[in-house]
């Protein structure tokens, strides 16, 4: 999975719903079992897209838009805790500082969405 975010509701999410963008969006990326990795599935799609009659359904993506709420509004405290972990866990330092690396953090997807 990966995130798209920004400092305001005009420039955070990658997608628009009902004419509205949001501060934050998460994508859960799935790929066909015909491939060994997401990269291989993307390459497979690129090869199949121009061939008539070929099934190019190599990837599936599920996206969720998150809405920023005011201090006086109810919000999902479990999701907030997960996002705080992404922002502050030492394992995330290379990801945030260098745009590289990976981190293994444990959380329940149902708490996030």
Coordinates of N, CA and C in Angstrom, one line a residue:
X1 N 0.8 -1.2 0.0 CA 0.0 0.0 0.0 C 0.9 1.2 0.0
X2 N 0.3 2.3 -0.4 CA 1.0 3.6 -0.3 C 0.0 4.7 -0.1
X3 N 0.6 5.9 0.3 CA -0.3 7.1 0.6 C 0.0 8.2 -0.4
X4 N -1.0 9.1 -0.5 CA -0.9 10.4 -1.1 C -1.5 11.4 -0.1
X5 N -0.7 12.4 0.2 CA -1.2 13.4 1.2 C -0.6 14.7 0.9
X6 N -1.1 15.7 1.5 CA -0.7 17.1 1.3 C -1.1 18.0 2.5
X7 N -0.7 19.3 2.4 CA -1.0 20.2 3.5 C -2.5 20.7 3.6
X8 N -3.3 20.4 2.6 CA -4.6 21.0 2.6 C -5.6 20.1 1.7
X9 N -6.8 20.5 1.8 CA -7.8 19.7 1.1 C -7.8 19.9 -0.4
X10 N -7.0 20.8 -0.9 CA -6.9 21.1 -2.3 C -5.8 20.3 -3.0
X11 N -4.9 19.7 -2.2 CA -3.7 19.1 -2.9 C -3.2 17.8 -2.2
X12 N -4.0 17.1 -1.5 CA -3.5 15.9 -0.8 C -3.8 14.6 -1.5
X13 N -5.1 14.4 -1.8 CA -5.4 13.1 -2.4 C -5.1 13.1 -3.9
X14 N -5.0 11.9 -4.5 CA -4.7 11.8 -5.9 C -6.0 11.9 -6.7
X15 N -7.1 11.4 -6.0 CA -8.4 11.3 -6.7 C -9.4 12.3 -6.1
X16 N -10.5 12.5 -6.9 CA -11.6 13.4 -6.5 C -12.9 12.6 -6.4
X17 N -13.7 12.9 -5.4 CA -14.9 12.2 -5.2 C -16.0 13.3 -5.1
X18 N -17.0 13.2 -5.9 CA -18.1 14.2 -5.9 C -17.5 15.7 -6.0
X19 N -16.4 15.8 -6.8 CA -15.8 17.1 -7.0 C -15.0 17.6 -5.8
X20 N -14.7 16.7 -4.9 CA -13.9 17.1 -3.7 C -12.7 16.3 -3.6
X21 N -11.6 16.9 -3.2 CA -10.4 16.2 -2.9 C -10.3 16.2 -1.4
X22 N -9.3 15.4 -0.9 CA -9.1 15.3 0.6 C -7.7 15.5 0.9
X23 N -7.4 15.6 2.2 CA -6.0 15.8 2.6 C -5.2 14.5 2.4
X24 N -5.8 13.4 2.5 CA -5.1 12.1 2.6 C -5.8 11.0 1.8
X25 N -5.0 10.2 1.2 CA -5.6 9.0 0.5 C -4.7 7.8 0.6
X26 N -5.2 6.6 0.8 CA -4.4 5.4 0.9 C -4.9 4.5 -0.2
X27 N -3.9 3.8 -0.9 CA -4.2 2.8 -1.9 C -3.7 1.5 -1.4
X28 N -4.5 0.5 -1.5 CA -4.1 -0.9 -1.2 C -3.9 -1.5 -2.6
X29 N -2.7 -1.9 -3.0 CA -2.4 -2.4 -4.3 C -2.3 -3.9 -4.3
X30 N -3.1 -4.5 -5.2 CA -3.1 -6.0 -5.3 C -2.6 -6.3 -6.7
X31 N -1.9 -7.5 -6.8 CA -1.5 -7.9 -8.2 C -1.9 -9.3 -8.4
X32 N -2.0 -9.7 -9.7 CA -2.4 -11.0 -10.1 C -1.4 -12.1 -9.6
X33 N -1.9 -13.2 -9.2 CA -1.0 -14.3 -8.8 C -0.2 -14.9 -10.0
X34 N -0.5 -14.4 -11.2 CA 0.4 -14.7 -12.3 C 1.7 -14.1 -12.3
X35 N 1.9 -13.2 -11.4 CA 3.2 -12.4 -11.3 C 3.8 -12.6 -9.9
X36 N 5.1 -12.4 -9.8 CA 5.8 -12.6 -8.6 C 6.0 -11.3 -7.8
X37 N 5.7 -10.1 -8.4 CA 5.8 -8.9 -7.7 C 4.9 -7.8 -8.3
X38 N 4.7 -6.7 -7.6 CA 3.9 -5.6 -8.2 C 4.6 -5.1 -9.4
X39 N 5.9 -5.0 -9.4 CA 6.7 -4.5 -10.5 C 6.5 -5.4 -11.8
X40 N 6.5 -6.7 -11.6 CA 6.3 -7.6 -12.7 C 4.9 -7.4 -13.2
X41 N 3.9 -7.2 -12.4 CA 2.5 -7.0 -12.8 C 2.4 -5.8 -13.6
X42 N 3.1 -4.7 -13.2 CA 3.0 -3.4 -13.9 C 3.7 -3.6 -15.3
X43 N 4.8 -4.3 -15.4 CA 5.4 -4.6 -16.6 C 4.5 -5.5 -17.5
X44 N 3.8 -6.4 -16.9 CA 2.9 -7.3 -17.7 C 1.8 -6.5 -18.3
X45 N 1.2 -5.5 -17.5 CA 0.2 -4.6 -18.0 C 0.7 -3.8 -19.2
X46 N 1.9 -3.3 -19.1 CA 2.5 -2.5 -20.1 C 2.6 -3.3 -21.4
X47 N 3.0 -4.6 -21.3 CA 3.1 -5.4 -22.4 C 1.8 -5.8 -23.1
X48 N 0.8 -6.0 -22.2 CA -0.5 -6.5 -22.7 C -1.5 -5.4 -23.2
X49 N -1.3 -4.1 -22.8 CA -2.2 -3.1 -23.1 C -2.5 -2.8 -24.5
X50 N -1.5 -3.0 -25.4 CA -1.6 -2.8 -26.8 C -1.9 -4.0 -27.6
X51 N -2.2 -5.1 -27.0 CA -2.5 -6.3 -27.7 C -4.0 -6.6 -27.6
X52 N -4.7 -6.6 -28.7 CA -6.1 -6.8 -28.8 C -6.4 -8.2 -28.2
X53 N -7.5 -8.3 -27.4 CA -7.9 -9.5 -26.9 C -7.2 -10.1 -25.7
X54 N -6.1 -9.4 -25.3 CA -5.4 -9.9 -24.1 C -6.0 -9.3 -22.8
X55 N -6.0 -10.1 -21.8 CA -6.5 -9.7 -20.5 C -5.4 -8.9 -19.8
X56 N -5.5 -7.6 -19.6 CA -4.5 -6.8 -19.0 C -4.8 -6.5 -17.5
X57 N -5.7 -7.3 -16.9 CA -6.1 -7.1 -15.5 C -5.0 -7.7 -14.6
X58 N -3.9 -7.0 -14.6 CA -2.8 -7.5 -13.8 C -2.8 -6.9 -12.4
X59 N -3.4 -5.7 -12.2 CA -3.4 -5.0 -11.0 C -4.8 -4.7 -10.5
X60 N -5.0 -4.6 -9.2 CA -6.3 -4.1 -8.7 C -5.9 -3.1 -7.5
X61 N -6.5 -2.0 -7.5 CA -6.2 -1.0 -6.4 C -7.5 -0.6 -5.8
X62 N -7.5 -0.6 -4.4 CA -8.6 -0.1 -3.7 C -8.2 1.2 -2.9
X63 N -8.9 2.3 -3.1 CA -8.5 3.5 -2.5 C -9.5 4.0 -1.5
X64 N -9.0 4.7 -0.5 CA -9.8 5.3 0.5 C -9.4 6.8 0.7
X65 N -10.4 7.7 0.7 CA -10.1 9.1 0.9 C -10.4 9.4 2.4
X66 N -9.5 10.1 3.0 CA -9.7 10.5 4.4 C -10.1 12.0 4.5
X67 N -11.0 12.3 5.4 CA -11.4 13.6 5.6 C -10.9 14.2 6.9
X68 N -10.3 15.4 6.8 CA -9.8 16.0 8.0 C -11.0 16.6 8.7
X69 N -11.0 16.4 10.0 CA -12.1 16.8 10.9 C -11.7 17.9 11.8
X70 N -12.6 18.7 12.3 CA -12.3 19.8 13.3 C -12.1 19.2 14.6
X71 N -11.5 20.0 15.5 CA -11.3 19.6 16.9 C -12.5 19.2 17.6
X72 N -13.7 19.7 17.3 CA -14.9 19.4 18.0 C -15.7 18.3 17.3
X73 N -15.2 17.6 16.3 CA -15.8 16.6 15.6 C -15.3 15.2 16.0
X74 N -16.2 14.2 15.9 CA -15.7 12.8 16.2 C -14.8 12.3 15.1
X75 N -13.8 11.5 15.5 CA -12.9 10.9 14.5 C -12.5 9.5 15.0
X76 N -11.9 8.8 14.0 CA -11.4 7.4 14.3 C -10.1 7.4 15.0
X77 N -10.1 7.2 16.3 CA -8.9 7.3 17.1 C -7.9 6.2 16.8
X78 N -8.4 5.0 16.4 CA -7.6 3.9 16.0 C -6.8 4.3 14.7
X79 N -7.4 4.9 13.7 CA -6.8 5.3 12.5 C -5.8 6.4 12.8
X80 N -6.1 7.3 13.7 CA -5.3 8.4 14.1 C -4.0 7.8 14.7
X81 N -4.1 6.8 15.5 CA -2.9 6.2 16.2 C -2.0 5.5 15.1
X82 N -2.6 4.9 14.1 CA -1.8 4.3 13.1 C -1.1 5.3 12.3
X83 N -1.7 6.4 11.9 CA -1.1 7.5 11.2 C 0.0 8.1 12.0
X84 N -0.2 8.2 13.3 CA 0.8 8.8 14.2 C 2.0 7.9 14.2
X85 N 1.8 6.5 14.2 CA 2.9 5.6 14.1 C 3.7 5.7 12.8
X86 N 3.0 5.9 11.7 CA 3.7 6.1 10.4 C 4.6 7.3 10.5
X87 N 4.1 8.4 11.1 CA 4.8 9.6 11.1 C 5.9 9.6 12.1
X88 N 5.9 8.9 13.2 CA 6.9 9.0 14.2 C 7.7 7.8 14.5
X89 N 7.4 6.6 14.0 CA 8.2 5.4 14.3 C 9.6 5.5 13.7
X90 N 10.6 5.2 14.5 CA 12.0 5.3 14.1 C 12.3 4.5 12.8
X91 N 11.5 3.4 12.6 CA 11.7 2.6 11.4 C 11.3 3.3 10.1
X92 N 10.6 4.4 10.3 CA 10.2 5.2 9.1 C 11.2 6.3 8.7
X93 N 12.3 6.5 9.5 CA 13.2 7.6 9.2 C 13.7 7.6 7.8
X94 N 14.2 6.4 7.3 CA 14.7 6.4 5.9 C 13.6 6.7 4.9
X95 N 12.4 6.3 5.2 CA 11.3 6.5 4.2 C 11.0 8.0 4.2
X96 N 11.0 8.7 5.3 CA 10.6 10.1 5.4 C 11.8 11.0 5.0
X97 N 13.0 10.7 5.4 CA 14.1 11.5 5.2 C 14.8 11.4 3.8
X98 N 14.7 10.2 3.3 CA 15.4 9.9 2.0 C 14.5 9.4 0.9
X99 N 13.3 9.2 1.2 CA 12.3 8.6 0.2 C 12.7 7.2 -0.2
X100 N 13.5 6.5 0.6 CA 13.9 5.2 0.2 C 13.7 4.3 1.4
X101 N 14.0 3.0 1.2 CA 13.9 2.1 2.3 C 12.5 1.5 2.5
X102 N 12.3 0.8 3.6 CA 11.0 0.2 3.9 C 10.9 0.1 5.4
X103 N 9.7 -0.1 5.9 CA 9.5 -0.2 7.3 C 8.5 -1.3 7.5
X104 N 8.6 -2.0 8.6 CA 7.6 -3.1 8.9 C 7.0 -2.6 10.2
X105 N 5.7 -2.2 10.1 CA 4.9 -1.7 11.2 C 3.7 -2.6 11.3
X106 N 3.3 -2.9 12.5 CA 2.1 -3.8 12.7 C 0.9 -3.0 13.0
X107 N -0.2 -3.2 12.3 CA -1.5 -2.6 12.6 C -2.6 -3.4 11.9
X108 N -3.8 -3.2 12.3 CA -4.9 -3.8 11.7 C -5.5 -2.9 10.6
X109 N -5.7 -3.5 9.4 CA -6.2 -2.7 8.4 C -7.6 -2.2 8.7
X110 N -8.4 -3.0 9.5 CA -9.7 -2.5 9.8 C -9.7 -1.3 10.8
X111 N -8.6 -1.1 11.5 CA -8.5 0.1 12.3 C -8.2 1.3 11.5
X112 N -7.6 1.1 10.3 CA -7.3 2.3 9.4 C -8.5 2.7 8.6
X113 N -9.2 1.7 8.1 CA -10.3 2.0 7.2 C -11.6 1.6 7.9

